[in-house]
mmCIF file of C-alpha atoms and ligand atoms in Angstrom:
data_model
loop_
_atom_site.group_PDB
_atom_site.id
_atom_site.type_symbol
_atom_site.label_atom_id
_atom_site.label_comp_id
_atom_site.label_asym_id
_atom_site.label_seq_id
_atom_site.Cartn_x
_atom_site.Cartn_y
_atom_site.Cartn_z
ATOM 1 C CA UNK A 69 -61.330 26.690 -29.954
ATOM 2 C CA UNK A 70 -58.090 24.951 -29.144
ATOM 3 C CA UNK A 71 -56.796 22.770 -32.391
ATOM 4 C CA UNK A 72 -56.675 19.786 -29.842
ATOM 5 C CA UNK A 73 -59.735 19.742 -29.173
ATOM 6 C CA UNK A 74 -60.851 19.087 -32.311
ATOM 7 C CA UNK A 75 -58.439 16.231 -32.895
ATOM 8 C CA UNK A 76 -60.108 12.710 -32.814
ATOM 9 C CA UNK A 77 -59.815 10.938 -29.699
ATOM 10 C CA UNK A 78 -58.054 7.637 -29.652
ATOM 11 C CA UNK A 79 -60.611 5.160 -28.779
ATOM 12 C CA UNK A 80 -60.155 1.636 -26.896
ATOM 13 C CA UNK A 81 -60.879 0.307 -30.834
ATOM 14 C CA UNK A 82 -58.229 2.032 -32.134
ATOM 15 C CA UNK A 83 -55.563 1.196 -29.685
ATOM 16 C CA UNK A 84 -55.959 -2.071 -29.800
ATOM 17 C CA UNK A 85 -55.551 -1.990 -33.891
ATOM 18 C CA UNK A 86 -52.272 -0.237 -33.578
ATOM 19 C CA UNK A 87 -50.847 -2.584 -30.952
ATOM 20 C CA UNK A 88 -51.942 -5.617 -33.034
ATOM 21 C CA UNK A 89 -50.074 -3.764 -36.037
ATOM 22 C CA UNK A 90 -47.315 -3.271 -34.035
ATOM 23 C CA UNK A 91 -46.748 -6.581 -33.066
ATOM 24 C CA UNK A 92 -47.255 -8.132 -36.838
ATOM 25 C CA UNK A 93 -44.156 -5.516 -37.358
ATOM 26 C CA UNK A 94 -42.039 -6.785 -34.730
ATOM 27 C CA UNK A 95 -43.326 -10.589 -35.231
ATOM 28 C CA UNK A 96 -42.148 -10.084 -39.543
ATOM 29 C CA UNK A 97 -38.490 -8.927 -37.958
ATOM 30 C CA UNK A 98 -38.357 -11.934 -36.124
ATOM 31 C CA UNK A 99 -37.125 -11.770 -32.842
ATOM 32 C CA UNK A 100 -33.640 -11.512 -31.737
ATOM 33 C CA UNK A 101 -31.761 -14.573 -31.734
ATOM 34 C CA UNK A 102 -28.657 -15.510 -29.810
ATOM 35 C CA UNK A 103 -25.813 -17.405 -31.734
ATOM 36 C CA UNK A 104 -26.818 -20.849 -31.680
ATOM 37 C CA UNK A 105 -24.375 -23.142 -29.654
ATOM 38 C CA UNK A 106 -21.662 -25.169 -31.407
ATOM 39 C CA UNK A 107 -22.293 -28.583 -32.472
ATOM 40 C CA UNK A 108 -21.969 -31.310 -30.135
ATOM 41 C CA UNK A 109 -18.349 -32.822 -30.132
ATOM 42 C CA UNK A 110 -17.131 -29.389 -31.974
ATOM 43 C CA UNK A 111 -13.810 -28.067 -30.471
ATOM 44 C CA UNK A 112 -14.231 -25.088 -28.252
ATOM 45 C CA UNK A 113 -12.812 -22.138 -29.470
ATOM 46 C CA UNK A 114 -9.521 -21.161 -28.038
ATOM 47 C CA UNK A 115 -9.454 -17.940 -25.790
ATOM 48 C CA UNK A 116 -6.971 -15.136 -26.832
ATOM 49 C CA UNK A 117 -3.722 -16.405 -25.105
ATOM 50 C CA UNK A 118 -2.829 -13.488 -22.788
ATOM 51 C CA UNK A 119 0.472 -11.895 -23.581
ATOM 52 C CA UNK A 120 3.005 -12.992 -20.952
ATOM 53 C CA UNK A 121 4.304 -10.077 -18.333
ATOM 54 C CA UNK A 122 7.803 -9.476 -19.519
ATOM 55 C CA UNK A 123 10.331 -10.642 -16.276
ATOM 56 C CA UNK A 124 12.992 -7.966 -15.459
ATOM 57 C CA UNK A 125 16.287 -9.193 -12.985
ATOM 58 C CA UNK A 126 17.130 -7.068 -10.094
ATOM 59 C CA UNK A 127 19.377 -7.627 -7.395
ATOM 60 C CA UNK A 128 18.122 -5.753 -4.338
ATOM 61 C CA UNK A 129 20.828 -5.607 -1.298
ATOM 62 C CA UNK A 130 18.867 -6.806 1.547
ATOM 63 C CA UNK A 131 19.995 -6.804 4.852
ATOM 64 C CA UNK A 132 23.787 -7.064 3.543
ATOM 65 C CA UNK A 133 22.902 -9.610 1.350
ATOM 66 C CA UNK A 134 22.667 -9.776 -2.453
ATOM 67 C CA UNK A 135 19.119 -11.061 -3.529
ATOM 68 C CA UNK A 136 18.926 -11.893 -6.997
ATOM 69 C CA UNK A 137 15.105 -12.146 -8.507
ATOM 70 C CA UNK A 138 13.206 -12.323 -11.535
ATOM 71 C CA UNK A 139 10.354 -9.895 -11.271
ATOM 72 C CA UNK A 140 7.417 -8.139 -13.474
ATOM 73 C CA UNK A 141 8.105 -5.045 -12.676
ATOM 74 C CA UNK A 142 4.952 -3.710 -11.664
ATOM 75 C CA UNK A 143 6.193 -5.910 -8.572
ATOM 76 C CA UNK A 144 6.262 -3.397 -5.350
ATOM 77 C CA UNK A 145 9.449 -3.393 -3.316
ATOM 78 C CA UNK A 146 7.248 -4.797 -0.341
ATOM 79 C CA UNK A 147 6.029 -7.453 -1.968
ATOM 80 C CA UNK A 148 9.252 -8.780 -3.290
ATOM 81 C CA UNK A 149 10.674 -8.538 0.556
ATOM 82 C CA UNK A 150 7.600 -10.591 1.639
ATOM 83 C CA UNK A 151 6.753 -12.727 -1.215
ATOM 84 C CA UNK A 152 9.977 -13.373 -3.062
ATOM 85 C CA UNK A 153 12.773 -13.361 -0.601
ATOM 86 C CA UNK A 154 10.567 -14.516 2.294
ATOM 87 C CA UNK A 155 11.261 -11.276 5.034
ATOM 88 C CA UNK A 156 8.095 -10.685 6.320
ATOM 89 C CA UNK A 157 9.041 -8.770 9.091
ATOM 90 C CA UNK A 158 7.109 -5.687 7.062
ATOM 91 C CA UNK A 159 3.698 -5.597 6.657
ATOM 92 C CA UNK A 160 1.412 -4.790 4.485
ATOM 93 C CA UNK A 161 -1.245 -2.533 6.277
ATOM 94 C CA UNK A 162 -3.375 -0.336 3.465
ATOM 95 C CA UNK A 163 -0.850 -0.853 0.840
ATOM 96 C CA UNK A 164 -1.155 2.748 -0.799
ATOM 97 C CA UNK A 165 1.014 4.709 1.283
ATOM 98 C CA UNK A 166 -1.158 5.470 4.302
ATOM 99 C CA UNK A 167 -0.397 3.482 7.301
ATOM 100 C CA UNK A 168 3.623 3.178 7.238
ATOM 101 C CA UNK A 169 3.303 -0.764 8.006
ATOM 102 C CA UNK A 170 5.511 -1.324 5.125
ATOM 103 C CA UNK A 171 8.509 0.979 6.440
ATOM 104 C CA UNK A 172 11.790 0.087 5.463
ATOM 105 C CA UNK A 173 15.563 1.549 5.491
ATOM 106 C CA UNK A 174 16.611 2.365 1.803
ATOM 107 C CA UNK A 175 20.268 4.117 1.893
ATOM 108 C CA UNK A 176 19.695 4.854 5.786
ATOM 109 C CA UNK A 177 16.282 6.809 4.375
ATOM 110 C CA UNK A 178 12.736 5.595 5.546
ATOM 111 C CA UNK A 179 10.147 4.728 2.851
ATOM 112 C CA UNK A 180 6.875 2.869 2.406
ATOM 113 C CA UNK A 181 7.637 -0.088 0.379
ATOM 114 C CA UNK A 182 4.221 -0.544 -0.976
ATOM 115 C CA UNK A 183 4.494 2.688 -3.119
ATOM 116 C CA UNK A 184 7.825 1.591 -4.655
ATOM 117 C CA UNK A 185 8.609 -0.637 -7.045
ATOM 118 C CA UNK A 186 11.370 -3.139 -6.756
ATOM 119 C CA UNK A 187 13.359 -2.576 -9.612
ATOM 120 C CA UNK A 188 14.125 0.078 -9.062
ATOM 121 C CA UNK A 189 16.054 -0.574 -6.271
ATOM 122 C CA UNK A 190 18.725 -2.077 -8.124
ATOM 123 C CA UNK A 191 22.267 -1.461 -5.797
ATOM 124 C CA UNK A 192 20.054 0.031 -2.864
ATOM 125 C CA UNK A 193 20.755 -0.825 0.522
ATOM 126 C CA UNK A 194 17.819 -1.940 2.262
ATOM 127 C CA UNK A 195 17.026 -2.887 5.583
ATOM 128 C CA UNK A 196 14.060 -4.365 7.054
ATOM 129 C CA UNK A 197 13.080 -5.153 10.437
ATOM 130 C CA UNK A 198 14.898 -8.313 10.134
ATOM 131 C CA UNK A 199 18.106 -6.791 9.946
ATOM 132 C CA UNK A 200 18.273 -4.206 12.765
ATOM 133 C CA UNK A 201 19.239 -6.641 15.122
ATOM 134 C CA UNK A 202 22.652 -7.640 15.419
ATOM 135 C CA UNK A 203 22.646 -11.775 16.268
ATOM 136 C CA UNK A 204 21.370 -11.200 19.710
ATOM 137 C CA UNK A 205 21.517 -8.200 20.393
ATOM 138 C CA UNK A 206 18.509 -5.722 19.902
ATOM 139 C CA UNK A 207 18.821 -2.886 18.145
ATOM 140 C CA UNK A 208 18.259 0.397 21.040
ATOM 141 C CA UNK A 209 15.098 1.267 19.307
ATOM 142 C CA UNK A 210 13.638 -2.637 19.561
ATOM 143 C CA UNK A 211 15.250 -2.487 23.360
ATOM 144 C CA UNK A 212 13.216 0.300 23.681
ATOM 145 C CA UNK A 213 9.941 -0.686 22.322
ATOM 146 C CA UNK A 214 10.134 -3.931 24.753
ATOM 147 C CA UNK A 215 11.108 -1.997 27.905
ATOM 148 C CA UNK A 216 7.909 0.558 27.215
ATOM 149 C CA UNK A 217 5.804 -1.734 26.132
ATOM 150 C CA UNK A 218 5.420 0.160 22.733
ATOM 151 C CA UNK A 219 3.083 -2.219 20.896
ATOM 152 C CA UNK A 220 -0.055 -4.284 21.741
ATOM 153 C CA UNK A 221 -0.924 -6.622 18.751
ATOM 154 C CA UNK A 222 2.065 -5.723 16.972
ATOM 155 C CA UNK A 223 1.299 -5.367 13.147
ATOM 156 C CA UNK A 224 2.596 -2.318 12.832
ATOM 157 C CA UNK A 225 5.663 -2.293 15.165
ATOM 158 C CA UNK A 226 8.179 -3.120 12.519
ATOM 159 C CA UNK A 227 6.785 -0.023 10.608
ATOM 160 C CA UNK A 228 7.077 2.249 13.693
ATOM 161 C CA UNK A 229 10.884 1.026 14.557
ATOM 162 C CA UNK A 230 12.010 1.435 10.750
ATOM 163 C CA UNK A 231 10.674 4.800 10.920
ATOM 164 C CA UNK A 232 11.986 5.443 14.494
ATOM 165 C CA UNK A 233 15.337 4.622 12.835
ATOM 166 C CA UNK A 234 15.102 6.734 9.989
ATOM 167 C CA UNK A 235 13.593 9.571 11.889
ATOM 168 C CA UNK A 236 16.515 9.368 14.679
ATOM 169 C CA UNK A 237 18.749 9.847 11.893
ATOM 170 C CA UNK A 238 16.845 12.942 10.140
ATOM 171 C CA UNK A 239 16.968 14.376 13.784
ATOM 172 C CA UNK A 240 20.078 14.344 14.429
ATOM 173 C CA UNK A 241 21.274 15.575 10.943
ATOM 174 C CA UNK A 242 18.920 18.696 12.096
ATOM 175 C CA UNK A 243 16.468 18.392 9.488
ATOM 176 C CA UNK A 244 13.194 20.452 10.831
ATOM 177 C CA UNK A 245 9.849 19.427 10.844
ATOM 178 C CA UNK A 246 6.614 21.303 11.179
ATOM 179 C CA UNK A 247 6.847 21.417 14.871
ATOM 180 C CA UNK A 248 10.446 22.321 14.758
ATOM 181 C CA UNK A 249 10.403 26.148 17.123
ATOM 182 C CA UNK A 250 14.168 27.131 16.802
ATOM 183 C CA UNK A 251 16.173 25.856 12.947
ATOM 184 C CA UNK A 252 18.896 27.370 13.950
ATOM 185 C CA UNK A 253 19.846 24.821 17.205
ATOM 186 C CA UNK A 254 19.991 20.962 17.504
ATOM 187 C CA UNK A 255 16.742 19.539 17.040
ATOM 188 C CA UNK A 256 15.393 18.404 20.394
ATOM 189 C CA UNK A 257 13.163 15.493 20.842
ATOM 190 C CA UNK A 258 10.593 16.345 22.617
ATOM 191 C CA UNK A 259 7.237 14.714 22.699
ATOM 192 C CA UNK A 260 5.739 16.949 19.906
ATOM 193 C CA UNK A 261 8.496 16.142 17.397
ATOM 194 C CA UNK A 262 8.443 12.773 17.756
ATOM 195 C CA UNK A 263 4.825 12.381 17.565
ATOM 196 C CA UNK A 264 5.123 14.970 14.410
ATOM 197 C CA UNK A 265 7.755 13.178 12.500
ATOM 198 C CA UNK A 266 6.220 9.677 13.214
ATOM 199 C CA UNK A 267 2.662 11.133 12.007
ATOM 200 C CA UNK A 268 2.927 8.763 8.640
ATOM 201 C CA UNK A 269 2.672 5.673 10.840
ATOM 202 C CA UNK A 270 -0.644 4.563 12.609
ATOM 203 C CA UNK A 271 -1.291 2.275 15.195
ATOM 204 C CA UNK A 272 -4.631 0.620 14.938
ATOM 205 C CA UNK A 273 -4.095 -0.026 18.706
ATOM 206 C CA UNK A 274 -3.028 3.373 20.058
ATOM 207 C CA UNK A 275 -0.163 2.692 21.563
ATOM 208 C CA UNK A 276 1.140 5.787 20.770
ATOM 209 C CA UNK A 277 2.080 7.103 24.229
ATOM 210 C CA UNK A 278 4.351 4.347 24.729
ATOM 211 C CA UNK A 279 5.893 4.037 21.142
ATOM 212 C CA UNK A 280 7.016 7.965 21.784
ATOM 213 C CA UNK A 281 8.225 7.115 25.507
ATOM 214 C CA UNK A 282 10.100 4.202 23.650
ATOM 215 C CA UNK A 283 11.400 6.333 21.287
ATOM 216 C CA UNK A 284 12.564 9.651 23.162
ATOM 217 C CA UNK A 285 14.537 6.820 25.607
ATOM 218 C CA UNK A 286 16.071 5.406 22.535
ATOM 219 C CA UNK A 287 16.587 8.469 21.253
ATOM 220 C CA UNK A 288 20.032 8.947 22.616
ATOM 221 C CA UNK A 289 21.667 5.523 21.855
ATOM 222 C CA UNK A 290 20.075 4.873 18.675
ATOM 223 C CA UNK A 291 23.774 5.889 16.589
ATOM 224 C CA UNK A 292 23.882 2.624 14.593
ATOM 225 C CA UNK A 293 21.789 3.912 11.281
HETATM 226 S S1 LIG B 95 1.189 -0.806 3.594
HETATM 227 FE FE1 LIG B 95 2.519 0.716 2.891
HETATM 228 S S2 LIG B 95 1.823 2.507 3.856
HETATM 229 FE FE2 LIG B 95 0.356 1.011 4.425
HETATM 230 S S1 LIG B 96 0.404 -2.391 18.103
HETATM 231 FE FE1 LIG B 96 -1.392 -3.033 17.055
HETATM 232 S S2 LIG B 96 -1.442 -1.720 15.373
HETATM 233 FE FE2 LIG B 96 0.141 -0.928 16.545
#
């Protein structure tokens, strides 16, 4: 016979004793109390005072200008162009590196100001959108993005024409890309490469046929960066 079988049975009586024993154990602990309040009229008790951010000075070279700030430095380099100094020409699409809204000019390179942090961008030149134009006069690439049409609601235009700028530039110092067929020759722009080297910016409205017409017409005049 199996030794179970032989073992007694719990019966309705004798689960009902050993919950009511159970709960004379639990009711001699006492039940859990929370801390009782403080007395009426008794000062609150001060939070922890949060340590302040420590404030580091930069000056960033904007534009041609000298921009003196005060910053924490976990400040980005985007938001001190659009919070601090007031250019917000850039914009801040995804803000981790993904939709080149935040393009900007640093030493005649392109880079996405979100993932950079402003101080260190001390002596830097940096240009924004803001500063392409000269008075007046557009700069070839925003000439370009008129005459073609090259944007619909615009967010990301002054992304795609920092880029443009910078890209003009790598092009024409004959640095490849993934596209380029032939290293050994002048980098040509045709539709491909400019639709390769302008991958890192997006356009939420697709008006990507026209920003590479605008660009590939620019492409010739666009000597200024
Ligand atoms: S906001 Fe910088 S890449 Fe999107
Ligand atoms: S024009 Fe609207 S996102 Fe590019």
């Amino acid at each position: 016979m199996d030794k179970s079988d032989s073992a007694p049975r719990p019966t309705r009586r004798s689960v009902l004793e050993s919950g009511v024993a159970a709960a004379a154990v639990l009711g001699f602990a006492g039940p859990l109390r929370a801390a009782p309040p403080p007395a009426q009229g008794a000062a609150p008790q001060a939070l922890a005072a949060e340590p302040a951010t420590p404030r580091m000075p930069v000056t960033l070279q904007v534009n041609g200008q000298a921009r003196p700030l005060e910053v924490d430095p976990r400040t980005t380099l985007l938001d001190a162009l659009r919070e601090r100094i007031g250019l917000t020409g850039s914009k801040k699409g995804c803000d981790h590196g993904q939709c080149g809204a935040c393009t900007v000019l640093v030493n005649g390179r392109r880079i996405n100001s979100c993932l950079t942090l402003a101080v260190m961008h001390e002596g830097d030149e940096i240009q924004t959108i803001e500063g392409l134009a000269e008075g007046d006069h557009l700069h070839p690439l925003q000439a370009a993005f008129v005459k073609h049409d090259g944007f619909q609601c615009g967010y990301c235009t002054p992304g795609q024409i920092c880029s443009a700028a910078g890209m003009l530039t790598e092009a024409k110092a004959g640095w490849p890309s993934t596209v380029t067929q032939d290293l050994t020759a002048a980098v040509a722009l045709t539709d491909a490469e400019i639709r390769e080297r302008m991958s890192g910016n997006i356009c939420r409205c697709s008006a990507y046929p026209n920003i590479v017409a605008a660009i590939r017409d620019a492409g010739g005049a666009a000597t200024r960066l």
